[in-house]
CSV table of C-alpha atoms and ligand atoms in Angstrom, one decimal:
chain,number,residue,atom,x,y,z
L,26,MET,CA,29.2,75.5,107.7
L,27,LEU,CA,31.9,72.1,106.9
L,28,ARG,CA,34.7,72.9,104.8
L,29,PRO,CA,38.1,71.1,103.0
L,30,VAL,CA,40.5,73.9,103.8
L,31,ILE,CA,44.3,73.4,103.1
L,32,LEU,CA,46.2,72.4,105.9
L,33,GLY,CA,50.4,72.0,104.2
L,34,THR,CA,51.9,71.8,100.8
L,35,GLY,CA,54.7,70.5,99.6
L,36,CYS,CA,56.6,69.5,96.7
L,37,ALA,CA,59.4,68.0,94.8
L,38,VAL,CA,61.2,68.6,91.4
L,39,PRO,CA,64.4,66.6,90.7
L,40,ALA,CA,67.9,68.0,91.4
L,41,LYS,CA,69.3,67.4,87.6
L,42,ILE,CA,68.6,71.0,86.0
L,43,LEU,CA,68.3,71.2,82.0
L,44,THR,CA,68.2,74.5,81.0
L,45,ASN,CA,67.5,76.6,77.5
L,46,ALA,CA,71.9,76.2,77.4
L,47,ASP,CA,71.6,72.6,77.5
L,48,LEU,CA,68.8,72.4,75.0
L,49,GLU,CA,70.6,74.3,71.3
L,50,ARG,CA,73.0,71.2,71.8
L,51,MET,CA,70.0,69.5,71.6
L,52,VAL,CA,68.0,70.6,69.5
L,53,ASP,CA,67.8,73.2,66.7
L,54,THR,CA,66.7,76.3,68.7
L,55,THR,CA,68.4,79.7,71.3
L,56,ASP,CA,68.1,80.5,74.7
L,57,GLU,CA,66.3,83.7,73.4
L,58,TRP,CA,64.3,81.8,71.8
L,59,ILE,CA,62.8,79.5,73.9
L,60,THR,CA,62.3,82.5,76.9
L,61,SER,CA,61.1,85.1,74.4
L,62,ARG,CA,58.6,82.6,72.9
L,63,THR,CA,57.4,79.9,76.6
L,64,GLY,CA,58.9,82.2,79.2
L,65,ILE,CA,61.0,79.2,80.6
L,66,ALA,CA,64.8,79.0,81.3
L,67,GLU,CA,64.9,76.3,82.3
L,68,ARG,CA,63.4,72.7,84.0
L,69,HIS,CA,64.4,70.2,85.7
L,70,ILE,CA,64.7,67.0,84.5
L,71,ALA,CA,64.5,62.9,86.9
L,72,SER,CA,67.2,60.6,86.9
L,73,SER,CA,67.0,57.2,86.5
L,74,GLY,CA,66.0,55.3,89.3
L,75,GLU,CA,63.2,58.7,90.1
L,76,TYR,CA,60.2,58.5,89.1
L,77,THR,CA,57.0,60.0,89.7
L,78,SER,CA,55.9,57.7,92.3
L,79,THR,CA,59.5,59.0,93.9
L,80,PHE,CA,58.8,63.0,93.4
L,81,ALA,CA,55.6,62.4,94.6
L,82,THR,CA,55.9,60.8,97.8
L,83,LYS,CA,58.5,63.4,98.9
L,84,ALA,CA,56.0,65.9,98.1
L,85,ALA,CA,53.0,64.3,100.0
L,86,GLU,CA,55.2,63.5,103.3
L,87,LEU,CA,56.2,67.6,103.2
L,88,ALA,CA,52.8,68.1,102.8
L,89,LEU,CA,51.6,65.9,105.7
L,90,GLU,CA,54.7,67.3,108.1
L,91,LYS,CA,54.0,71.1,107.2
L,92,ALA,CA,50.5,70.2,108.4
L,93,GLY,CA,51.7,68.5,111.1
L,94,VAL,CA,48.9,65.8,109.8
L,95,THR,CA,50.7,61.8,110.2
L,96,ALA,CA,49.8,59.2,107.6
L,97,ASP,CA,47.8,56.9,109.0
L,98,GLU,CA,45.8,59.8,109.6
L,99,ILE,CA,45.0,60.5,105.1
L,100,GLU,CA,41.6,58.2,104.3
L,101,LEU,CA,41.9,59.2,100.7
L,102,ILE,CA,45.5,59.1,98.8
L,103,VAL,CA,43.8,61.1,94.6
L,104,VAL,CA,47.9,61.3,92.2
L,105,ALA,CA,45.9,63.5,89.5
L,106,THR,CA,49.0,62.0,86.7
L,107,VAL,CA,49.4,61.6,82.7
L,108,THR,CA,52.8,60.5,83.0
L,109,PRO,CA,52.3,57.3,85.7
L,110,ASP,CA,55.3,55.1,86.8
L,111,PHE,CA,52.2,51.9,85.2
L,112,PRO,CA,49.5,51.9,83.8
L,113,PHE,CA,48.3,49.9,86.7
L,114,PRO,CA,48.6,49.5,89.5
L,115,SER,CA,48.2,53.8,90.5
L,116,THR,CA,50.7,55.9,91.2
L,117,ALA,CA,48.8,57.4,94.7
L,118,CYS,CA,49.1,53.3,95.5
L,119,LEU,CA,52.8,53.0,94.7
L,120,VAL,CA,53.1,56.9,97.7
L,121,GLN,CA,50.2,55.1,99.5
L,122,ASN,CA,53.0,52.0,100.5
L,123,ASN,CA,56.2,54.6,100.6
L,124,ILE,CA,53.9,57.0,102.7
L,125,LYS,CA,52.9,53.6,104.5
L,126,ALA,CA,49.3,55.4,105.1
L,127,SER,CA,47.3,52.3,105.7
L,128,ARG,CA,44.2,53.0,106.4
L,129,ALA,CA,43.8,55.6,102.6
L,130,ALA,CA,41.9,54.1,99.5
L,131,ALA,CA,44.1,55.8,96.6
L,132,PHE,CA,43.8,56.1,93.2
L,133,ASP,CA,44.6,58.3,90.2
L,134,ILE,CA,43.2,60.4,87.9
L,135,SER,CA,43.4,61.3,84.0
L,136,ALA,CA,43.1,65.1,83.6
L,137,ALA,CA,46.3,66.4,82.3
L,138,CYS,CA,47.5,70.1,83.4
L,139,SER,CA,44.5,70.5,84.7
L,140,GLY,CA,44.5,66.6,86.8
L,141,PHE,CA,45.2,69.0,90.5
L,142,LEU,CA,42.7,71.3,90.4
L,143,TYR,CA,39.6,67.7,89.5
L,144,GLY,CA,41.2,66.0,92.2
L,145,LEU,CA,40.3,69.1,94.5
L,146,SER,CA,37.0,69.1,92.9
L,147,LEU,CA,37.0,65.4,93.9
L,148,VAL,CA,38.0,65.1,97.1
L,149,GLU,CA,36.6,69.0,98.2
L,150,LYS,CA,32.7,66.4,96.8
L,151,MET,CA,33.7,64.4,99.5
L,152,ILE,CA,34.2,66.3,102.9
L,153,ILE,CA,31.3,68.1,102.7
L,154,THR,CA,29.4,65.2,102.4
L,155,GLY,CA,31.4,64.0,105.5
L,156,SER,CA,32.9,61.3,103.1
L,157,ILE,CA,36.0,61.5,104.8
L,158,SER,CA,37.8,64.1,106.9
L,159,LYS,CA,41.7,63.8,105.3
L,160,ALA,CA,42.6,63.8,101.9
L,161,LEU,CA,45.8,64.4,99.8
L,162,VAL,CA,45.5,65.3,96.4
L,163,ILE,CA,48.8,65.1,95.0
L,164,GLY,CA,49.4,66.2,91.3
L,165,ALA,CA,52.9,64.7,89.5
L,166,GLU,CA,54.6,63.9,86.6
L,167,VAL,CA,57.9,62.4,85.2
L,168,LEU,CA,57.1,63.9,81.4
L,169,SER,CA,60.0,63.6,80.2
L,170,ARG,CA,59.6,60.7,79.6
L,171,VAL,CA,57.4,61.1,77.3
L,172,VAL,CA,58.7,64.4,75.3
L,173,ASP,CA,60.8,63.4,72.5
L,174,TRP,CA,64.0,65.5,72.8
L,175,SER,CA,64.9,65.1,69.2
L,176,ASP,CA,62.1,67.8,68.9
L,177,ARG,CA,61.8,71.9,69.0
L,178,ASN,CA,58.8,72.2,69.5
L,179,THR,CA,57.4,70.3,71.7
L,180,CYS,CA,61.5,69.5,73.9
L,181,CYS,CA,61.9,73.0,75.7
L,182,LEU,CA,58.3,72.9,76.7
L,183,PHE,CA,57.5,70.6,79.4
L,184,GLY,CA,59.3,69.8,82.9
L,185,ASP,CA,59.3,66.9,86.1
L,186,GLY,CA,58.4,66.9,89.6
L,187,ALA,CA,54.9,67.3,91.5
L,188,GLY,CA,53.0,68.9,94.6
L,189,ALA,CA,51.0,67.8,97.4
L,190,VAL,CA,48.5,69.7,99.5
L,191,VAL,CA,46.5,68.1,102.5
L,192,LEU,CA,42.8,68.4,102.9
L,193,GLY,CA,40.7,69.0,106.3
L,194,THR,CA,37.7,70.1,107.6
L,195,SER,CA,36.8,73.5,108.4
L,196,GLN,CA,34.3,75.2,110.3
L,197,SER,CA,35.7,79.0,110.0
L,198,GLY,CA,33.9,79.5,106.7
L,199,ASN,CA,37.9,79.6,104.4
L,200,GLY,CA,38.9,77.2,102.8
L,201,ILE,CA,38.5,76.0,99.6
L,202,LEU,CA,34.9,78.4,98.3
L,203,SER,CA,34.4,76.4,95.2
L,204,THR,CA,35.4,74.6,91.7
L,205,HIS,CA,34.3,74.8,88.8
L,206,ILE,CA,35.6,71.4,86.4
L,207,HIS,CA,34.8,71.5,82.1
L,208,SER,CA,36.2,69.0,79.7
L,209,ASP,CA,35.4,69.4,75.7
L,210,GLY,CA,37.0,66.1,74.5
L,211,SER,CA,36.0,67.5,70.3
L,212,TYR,CA,39.9,68.7,71.3
L,213,TRP,CA,40.9,65.8,72.1
L,214,ASP,CA,44.1,64.8,69.7
L,215,LEU,CA,45.8,68.3,69.7
L,216,LEU,CA,47.3,67.2,72.6
L,217,PHE,CA,47.6,64.3,72.6
L,218,GLN,CA,50.4,60.8,73.0
L,219,PRO,CA,49.5,58.2,70.2
L,220,GLY,CA,51.2,55.6,71.8
L,221,ILE,CA,51.4,52.5,73.6
L,222,GLY,CA,47.7,52.9,75.1
L,223,ASN,CA,46.1,49.8,73.7
L,224,ARG,CA,45.3,51.4,70.4
L,225,ASN,CA,48.4,51.6,69.1
L,226,PRO,CA,50.1,48.7,71.6
L,227,ALA,CA,53.9,48.9,71.8
L,228,SER,CA,55.3,47.6,69.1
L,229,LYS,CA,57.9,48.1,66.3
L,230,LYS,CA,56.1,49.8,64.0
L,231,ALA,CA,54.8,52.1,67.3
L,232,LEU,CA,58.3,52.8,68.1
L,233,GLU,CA,59.8,54.2,64.8
L,234,GLU,CA,56.2,56.3,63.8
L,235,ARG,CA,57.8,58.3,67.7
L,236,LEU,CA,53.9,57.2,69.1
L,237,MET,CA,54.9,56.9,72.3
L,238,PHE,CA,56.2,60.4,72.2
L,239,LEU,CA,53.5,62.7,73.4
L,240,GLN,CA,52.7,65.7,70.4
L,241,MET,CA,50.8,69.0,70.1
L,242,GLN,CA,49.3,71.6,68.0
L,243,GLY,CA,50.9,74.7,70.3
L,244,ASN,CA,49.3,76.5,68.4
L,245,GLU,CA,45.6,76.0,68.5
L,246,VAL,CA,46.6,75.4,72.4
L,247,PHE,CA,47.2,78.5,72.8
L,248,LYS,CA,44.3,80.4,71.3
L,249,LEU,CA,42.0,77.6,73.5
L,250,ALA,CA,44.0,78.1,76.8
L,251,VAL,CA,43.7,81.8,77.1
L,252,ARG,CA,39.8,81.6,76.2
L,253,ALA,CA,38.9,78.9,78.3
L,254,MET,CA,41.2,80.3,81.7
L,255,GLU,CA,39.5,83.2,80.8
L,256,ASP,CA,35.7,81.5,81.5
L,257,ALA,CA,37.0,79.3,83.9
L,258,ALA,CA,38.0,82.6,85.9
L,259,HIS,CA,35.2,84.6,85.9
L,260,GLU,CA,32.9,81.5,87.0
L,261,ALA,CA,34.8,80.9,90.2
L,262,LEU,CA,34.3,84.4,90.8
L,263,ASP,CA,30.6,84.8,89.7
L,264,ALA,CA,29.0,81.5,91.3
L,265,ASN,CA,30.5,83.0,94.7
L,266,ASP,CA,29.8,86.8,93.9
L,267,LEU,CA,33.0,88.4,93.7
L,268,LYS,CA,34.7,90.5,91.8
L,269,LEU,CA,38.7,90.0,89.9
L,270,ASP,CA,40.1,93.2,92.7
L,271,ASP,CA,38.7,90.9,95.7
L,272,ILE,CA,41.3,88.5,94.4
L,273,ASP,CA,44.7,88.4,96.6
L,274,LEU,CA,46.9,85.9,94.6
L,275,PHE,CA,45.9,84.7,91.2
L,276,ILE,CA,47.9,80.7,90.2
L,277,PRO,CA,47.4,79.7,87.6
L,278,HIS,CA,48.5,76.7,85.2
L,279,GLN,CA,52.1,77.0,84.5
L,280,ALA,CA,52.6,76.5,80.6
L,281,ASN,CA,54.1,79.4,78.7
L,282,ARG,CA,54.6,83.0,79.7
L,283,ARG,CA,52.4,84.3,77.1
L,284,ILE,CA,49.3,82.7,77.5
L,285,ILE,CA,49.2,83.9,81.3
L,286,ASP,CA,50.1,87.3,79.8
L,287,ALA,CA,47.1,87.2,78.0
L,288,ILE,CA,44.9,86.1,80.3
L,289,GLY,CA,46.0,88.4,83.1
L,290,LYS,CA,45.8,91.4,80.8
L,291,ARG,CA,41.9,90.3,79.9
L,292,LEU,CA,41.4,89.7,83.3
L,293,GLY,CA,42.2,93.3,83.6
L,294,ILE,CA,44.6,91.7,86.9
L,295,ASN,CA,48.3,93.1,87.6
L,296,ASN,CA,51.9,90.9,87.4
L,297,ASP,CA,52.3,91.7,91.0
L,298,ARG,CA,48.7,89.7,91.5
L,299,ILE,CA,49.8,86.6,89.2
L,300,PHE,CA,52.0,83.4,90.7
L,301,VAL,CA,54.7,82.9,87.6
L,302,ASN,CA,57.3,79.6,87.8
L,303,LEU,CA,57.6,78.6,84.9
L,304,HIS,CA,61.1,79.9,83.7
L,305,LYS,CA,62.3,77.6,86.7
L,306,TYR,CA,59.7,74.0,85.6
L,307,GLY,CA,58.6,74.4,83.1
L,308,ASN,CA,55.3,72.8,82.1
L,309,THR,CA,54.5,70.3,84.2
L,310,SER,CA,51.4,69.3,84.0
L,311,ALA,CA,49.4,68.1,86.3
L,312,ALA,CA,52.3,69.0,89.8
L,313,SER,CA,52.4,73.0,88.2
L,314,ILE,CA,49.8,74.5,89.9
L,315,PRO,CA,50.5,72.7,93.2
L,316,ILE,CA,53.8,73.8,93.1
L,317,ALA,CA,53.3,77.0,92.1
L,318,LEU,CA,50.7,77.0,95.6
L,319,ASP,CA,53.3,75.5,97.9
L,320,GLU,CA,56.1,78.5,96.6
L,321,ALA,CA,53.4,80.5,97.6
L,322,ASN,CA,53.2,79.5,100.6
L,323,ARG,CA,56.3,79.0,102.5
L,324,SER,CA,57.8,82.2,101.2
L,325,GLY,CA,55.0,83.6,102.9
L,326,ARG,CA,53.3,85.5,100.0
L,327,ILE,CA,49.9,83.9,101.3
L,328,GLN,CA,48.8,84.9,103.8
L,329,PRO,CA,45.8,84.2,106.5
L,330,GLY,CA,42.9,85.4,104.9
L,331,ASN,CA,44.0,86.2,101.5
L,332,LEU,CA,41.7,84.6,98.7
L,333,LEU,CA,43.9,82.5,96.3
L,334,LEU,CA,42.2,81.9,92.7
L,335,LEU,CA,43.8,78.9,91.1
L,336,ASP,CA,42.8,78.2,87.1
L,337,SER,CA,43.9,75.3,85.0
L,338,PHE,CA,44.1,74.4,81.6
L,339,GLY,CA,45.2,71.4,79.9
L,340,GLY,CA,45.0,68.0,77.3
L,341,GLY,CA,41.2,66.5,76.6
L,342,LEU,CA,40.6,69.3,76.1
L,343,THR,CA,40.1,70.2,80.2
L,344,TRP,CA,40.0,73.0,82.4
L,345,ALA,CA,38.9,73.7,86.3
L,346,SER,CA,39.4,76.4,88.4
L,347,THR,CA,39.0,77.1,92.3
L,348,LEU,CA,38.6,79.6,95.1
L,349,ILE,CA,39.8,78.9,98.1
L,350,ARG,CA,40.0,81.5,101.1
L,351,TRP,CA,43.4,80.5,102.7
W,7,COA,C1,54.9,76.1,70.7
W,7,COA,C2,54.6,77.3,71.5
W,7,COA,C3,55.4,78.3,72.6
W,7,COA,C4,54.8,77.6,69.6
W,7,COA,O1,55.4,79.3,70.0
W,7,COA,P1,54.6,79.9,68.7
W,7,COA,O2,54.7,81.0,68.9
W,7,COA,O3,53.0,79.7,69.2
W,7,COA,O4,55.0,79.6,67.1
W,7,COA,P2,54.7,78.9,66.6
W,7,COA,O5,53.8,77.5,66.0
W,7,COA,O6,54.2,80.0,65.7
W,7,COA,O7,56.5,78.4,65.4
W,7,COA,C5,56.8,79.3,64.8
W,7,COA,C6,58.0,79.0,63.9
W,7,COA,O8,59.2,78.6,65.1
W,7,COA,C7,60.1,77.4,65.2
W,7,COA,N1,59.9,76.8,66.6
W,7,COA,C8,59.1,75.8,67.5
W,7,COA,N2,59.0,74.8,68.5
W,7,COA,C9,60.9,76.0,68.2
W,7,COA,C10,62.2,76.0,69.1
W,7,COA,N3,62.0,75.1,70.0
W,7,COA,N4,63.1,76.6,68.5
W,7,COA,C11,63.2,77.5,67.0
W,7,COA,N5,62.3,77.4,66.4
W,7,COA,C12,60.9,77.5,66.9
W,7,COA,C13,58.3,76.4,64.3
W,7,COA,O9,59.5,75.6,63.6
W,7,COA,C14,57.8,77.4,63.7
W,7,COA,O10,59.0,77.4,62.3
W,7,COA,P3,58.0,77.3,61.1
W,7,COA,O11,57.4,80.1,60.7
W,7,COA,O12,59.8,78.1,59.7
W,7,COA,O13,57.8,77.0,60.2
W,7,COA,C15,53.4,78.2,71.7
W,7,COA,O14,52.6,78.1,70.6
W,7,COA,C16,52.8,77.6,73.0
W,7,COA,O15,53.2,78.5,74.1
W,7,COA,N6,51.3,76.6,72.7
W,7,COA,C17,50.9,76.3,74.2
W,7,COA,C18,51.2,75.4,74.1
W,7,COA,C19,51.6,74.2,76.0
W,7,COA,O16,51.7,75.8,76.7
W,7,COA,N7,50.6,74.1,75.6
W,7,COA,C20,50.7,72.6,77.1
W,7,COA,C21,48.7,72.8,77.5
W,7,COA,S1,48.8,72.8,78.6
């Protein structure tokens, strides 16, 4: 059976690092509070002149290099992001231009932190049906430009960066075994950016009311995230007639160490099979899983034949899971 397979991974983050100690000088917070409530120690922040497309492009180039695939072989570029360079054209079109993937169709998808797994799900179907044979799926964000740096409730949580995979086809049985995606729009206002879309367009009022910055009801999001990610994990395993014991590496969305610990406990999966890097990056939304995947891949944490479970949750609300035989 024809399956989509990940041929290469890449990631890129800004050089500039913002530590918890730096945040202590910006808002009324402490390193102790941030570390104990979130597990985050530092995050990478884009400098002026760096955009979502900057990191998406670099991640894509590294993934292509690792895959041994050239840009002109790529037929589709999907960028998952809620912080595109522009409302339009898509960040994917900017990446296409930067890497000179002249044959590729390119577009963005918006599914917040689940965007990368939504992208994998879409491309999986296109590969299985034979519409395309090689694609780039990228998760990329510059959240630091929609974070209110005077709001201690949110500013310590997020970071910038991008991760990418090159997808091709395999007949070996290895590759993406399944993808599942879900949404519940009734919770749309638990985590959102009120401006400056067309409901609250750019205006003096929008600026004064700080509508361009994301807002979140952290407690509610926390509870829903744990439940949804647990369900998504079981759904992926059930669909493939597999058990948690079969999983070699669980890569959850990197939002909060306590969310990851709670899911690990509910699933009964011990820490040595859970990949965590959020202490270094914070929550990079759509970029979090592909950055983690690339780090796990390049560090040798993933070996051929390993079974990986990717599990995400984000604004929308959206959640998703992907099972991969590496
Ligand atoms: C945001 C989050 C870390 C807050 O942790 P929490 O334990 O739920 O804390 P609470 O919201 O109950 O706030 C407790 C107190 O800490 C305060 N607080 C919030 N941020 C703070 C900070 N950075 N430093 C110090 N105190 C802070 C709050 O003001 C509140 O004070 P109060 O009791 O005087 O009102 C947690 O809810 C969370 O991680 N939620 C999920 C967020 C997320 O992952 N979103 C993305 C999903 S993709």
